[in-house]
Tab-separated table of C-alpha atoms in Angstrom:
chain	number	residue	atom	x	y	z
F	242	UNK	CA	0.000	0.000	0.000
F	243	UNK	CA	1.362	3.487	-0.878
F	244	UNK	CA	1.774	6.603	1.060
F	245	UNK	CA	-1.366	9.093	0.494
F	246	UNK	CA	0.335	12.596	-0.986
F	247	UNK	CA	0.523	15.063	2.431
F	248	UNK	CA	-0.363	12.172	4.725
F	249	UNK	CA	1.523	14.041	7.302
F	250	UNK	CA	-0.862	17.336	7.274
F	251	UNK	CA	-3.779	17.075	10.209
F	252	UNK	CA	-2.741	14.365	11.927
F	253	UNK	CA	-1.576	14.231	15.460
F	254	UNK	CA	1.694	11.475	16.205
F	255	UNK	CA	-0.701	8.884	17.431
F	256	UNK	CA	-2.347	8.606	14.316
F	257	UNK	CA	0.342	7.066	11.860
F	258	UNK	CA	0.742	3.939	10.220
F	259	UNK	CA	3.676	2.032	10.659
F	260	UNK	CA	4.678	2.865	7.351
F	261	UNK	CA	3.735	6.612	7.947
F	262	UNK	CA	5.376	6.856	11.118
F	263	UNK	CA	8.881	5.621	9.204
F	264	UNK	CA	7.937	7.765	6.125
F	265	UNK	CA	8.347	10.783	8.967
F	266	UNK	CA	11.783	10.427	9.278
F	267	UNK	CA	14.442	12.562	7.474
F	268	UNK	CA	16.931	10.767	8.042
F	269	UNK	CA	19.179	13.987	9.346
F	270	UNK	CA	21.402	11.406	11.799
F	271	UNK	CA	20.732	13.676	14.608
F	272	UNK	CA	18.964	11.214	17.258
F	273	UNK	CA	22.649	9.035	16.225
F	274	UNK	CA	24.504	11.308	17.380
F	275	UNK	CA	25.880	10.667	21.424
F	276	UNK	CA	24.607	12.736	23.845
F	277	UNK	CA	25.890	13.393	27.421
F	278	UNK	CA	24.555	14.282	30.441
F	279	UNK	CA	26.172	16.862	32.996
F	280	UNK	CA	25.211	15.314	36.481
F	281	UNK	CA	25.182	18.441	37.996
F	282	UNK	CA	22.625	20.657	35.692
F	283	UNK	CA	21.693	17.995	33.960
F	284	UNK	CA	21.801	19.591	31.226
F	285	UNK	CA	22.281	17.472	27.254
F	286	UNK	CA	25.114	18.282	24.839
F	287	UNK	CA	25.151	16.790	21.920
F	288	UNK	CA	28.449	15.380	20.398
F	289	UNK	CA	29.465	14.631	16.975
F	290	UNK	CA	29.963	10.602	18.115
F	291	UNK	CA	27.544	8.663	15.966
F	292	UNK	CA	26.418	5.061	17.112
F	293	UNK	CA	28.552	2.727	15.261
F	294	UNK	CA	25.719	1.375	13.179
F	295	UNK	CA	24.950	5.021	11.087
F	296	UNK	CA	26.336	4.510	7.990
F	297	UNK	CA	27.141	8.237	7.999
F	298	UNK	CA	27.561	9.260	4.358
F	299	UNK	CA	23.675	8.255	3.851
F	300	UNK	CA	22.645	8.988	7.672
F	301	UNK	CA	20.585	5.409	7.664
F	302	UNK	CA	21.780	2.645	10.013
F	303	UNK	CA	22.977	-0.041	9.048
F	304	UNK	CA	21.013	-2.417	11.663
F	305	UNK	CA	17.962	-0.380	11.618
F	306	UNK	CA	15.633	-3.688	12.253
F	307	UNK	CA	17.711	-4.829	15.280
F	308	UNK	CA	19.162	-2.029	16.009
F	309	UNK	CA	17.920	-2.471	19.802
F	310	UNK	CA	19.193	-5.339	20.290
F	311	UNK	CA	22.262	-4.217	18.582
F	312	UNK	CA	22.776	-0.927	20.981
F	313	UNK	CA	20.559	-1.417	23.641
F	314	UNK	CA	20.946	2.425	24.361
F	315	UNK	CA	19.387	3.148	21.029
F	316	UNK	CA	16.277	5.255	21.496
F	317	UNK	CA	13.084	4.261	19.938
F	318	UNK	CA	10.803	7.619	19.251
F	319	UNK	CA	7.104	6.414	19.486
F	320	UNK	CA	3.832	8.771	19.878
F	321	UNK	CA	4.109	8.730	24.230
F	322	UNK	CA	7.834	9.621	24.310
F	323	UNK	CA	8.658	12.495	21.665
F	324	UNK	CA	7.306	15.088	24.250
F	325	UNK	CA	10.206	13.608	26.647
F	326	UNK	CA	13.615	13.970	24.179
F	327	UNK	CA	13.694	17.341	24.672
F	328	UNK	CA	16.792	17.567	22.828
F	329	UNK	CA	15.498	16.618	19.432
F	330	UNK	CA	16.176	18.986	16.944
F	331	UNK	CA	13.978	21.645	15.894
F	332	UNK	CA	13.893	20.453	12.792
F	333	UNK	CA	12.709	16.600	13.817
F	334	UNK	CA	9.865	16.215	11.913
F	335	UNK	CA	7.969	14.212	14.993
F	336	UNK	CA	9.021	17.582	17.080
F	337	UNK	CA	7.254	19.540	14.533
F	338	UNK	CA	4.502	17.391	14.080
F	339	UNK	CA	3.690	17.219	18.363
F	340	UNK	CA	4.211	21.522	17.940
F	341	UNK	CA	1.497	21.792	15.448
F	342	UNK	CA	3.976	23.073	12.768
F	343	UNK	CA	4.755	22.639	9.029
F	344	UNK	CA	7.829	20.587	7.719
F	345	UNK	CA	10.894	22.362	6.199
F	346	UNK	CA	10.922	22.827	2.320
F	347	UNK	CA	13.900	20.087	2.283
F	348	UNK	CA	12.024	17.567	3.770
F	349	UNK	CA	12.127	14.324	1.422
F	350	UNK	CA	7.903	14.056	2.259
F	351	UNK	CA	7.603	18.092	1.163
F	352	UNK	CA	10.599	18.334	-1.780
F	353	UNK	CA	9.747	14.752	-3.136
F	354	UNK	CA	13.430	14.033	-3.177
F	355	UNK	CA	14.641	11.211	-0.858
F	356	UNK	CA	17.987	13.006	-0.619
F	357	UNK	CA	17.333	16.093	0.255
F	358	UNK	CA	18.420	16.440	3.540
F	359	UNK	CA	21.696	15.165	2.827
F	360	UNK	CA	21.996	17.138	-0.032
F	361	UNK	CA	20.612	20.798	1.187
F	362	UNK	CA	23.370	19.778	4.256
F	363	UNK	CA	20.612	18.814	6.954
F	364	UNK	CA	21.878	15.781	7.930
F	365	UNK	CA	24.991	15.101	10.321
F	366	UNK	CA	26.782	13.316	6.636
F	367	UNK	CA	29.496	16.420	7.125
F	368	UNK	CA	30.019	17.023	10.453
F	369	UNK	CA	29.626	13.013	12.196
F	370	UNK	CA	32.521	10.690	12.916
F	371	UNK	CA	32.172	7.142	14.496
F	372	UNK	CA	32.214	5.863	17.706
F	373	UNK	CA	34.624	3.350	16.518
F	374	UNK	CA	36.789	6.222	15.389
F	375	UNK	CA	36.864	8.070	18.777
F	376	UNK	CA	38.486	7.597	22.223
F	377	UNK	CA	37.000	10.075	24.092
F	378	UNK	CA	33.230	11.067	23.315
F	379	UNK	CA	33.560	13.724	25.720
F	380	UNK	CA	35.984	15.600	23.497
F	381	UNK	CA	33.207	16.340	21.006
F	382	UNK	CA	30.616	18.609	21.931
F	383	UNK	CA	28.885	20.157	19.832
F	384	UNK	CA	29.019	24.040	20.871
F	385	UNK	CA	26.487	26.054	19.994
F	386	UNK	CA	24.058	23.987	18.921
């Protein structure tokens, strides 16, 4: 069964498809990327660490079925928990979705291109490295997020 053109428009989170739900993603890399946790403010910084399984160049993991299993500290995003990662982009498309607002013009759903994020420089393609690349995750924060 295909997607319905603007499936996205009027619906609330809890109201996709499977295949809608995944169809939401743009496949930026962001929710890859490490994140760490000061203990004291607990505030999140983001880091430029991906999870060993992003294929970075195409920001799609590798493992994406198992991926849980894979990396148990892989997040899942469903409908109940989007409200909670705080520190999803603004751009996430299930952020903008639970805010009530549009997606961006790049969007693959809105520009009909399934590259466009990488290619309008969305995606974390030019900025990530690997875990399996790094020894200390701490040494790359992302400043200024």
């Amino acid at each position: 069964m295909g997607l319905k053109e603007n499936f996205w428009r009027n619906k609330k989170l809890d109201q996709f498809t499977k295949e809608e739900w995944e169809a939401l993603c743009d496949h930026c890399g962001k929710c890859c990327l490490h994140k760490i946790q000061d203990d004291k403010t607990e505030k999140i910084y983001t880091t430029y660490v991906a999870c060993t399984y992003l294929e970075i160049a195409s920001c799609r993991c590798t493992h994406y079925e198992n991926r849980h299993e894979l990396n148990p500290d892989c997040m899942e995003l469903t409908p109940d928990n989007v409200k909670k990662f705080h520190w999803l982009p603004d751009s996430c498309t299930y952020r903008l979705i639970e805010e009530g607002k549009m997606l961006p013009w790049w969007h693959p759903l809105v520009s009909g291109n399934p590259l466009s994020t990488l290619l309008e420089g969305k995606s974390v393609a030019h900025i990530a490295v690997s875990e399996r690349d790094v020894e200390s995750i701490e040494n790359h924060i992302i400043i200024d997020e």
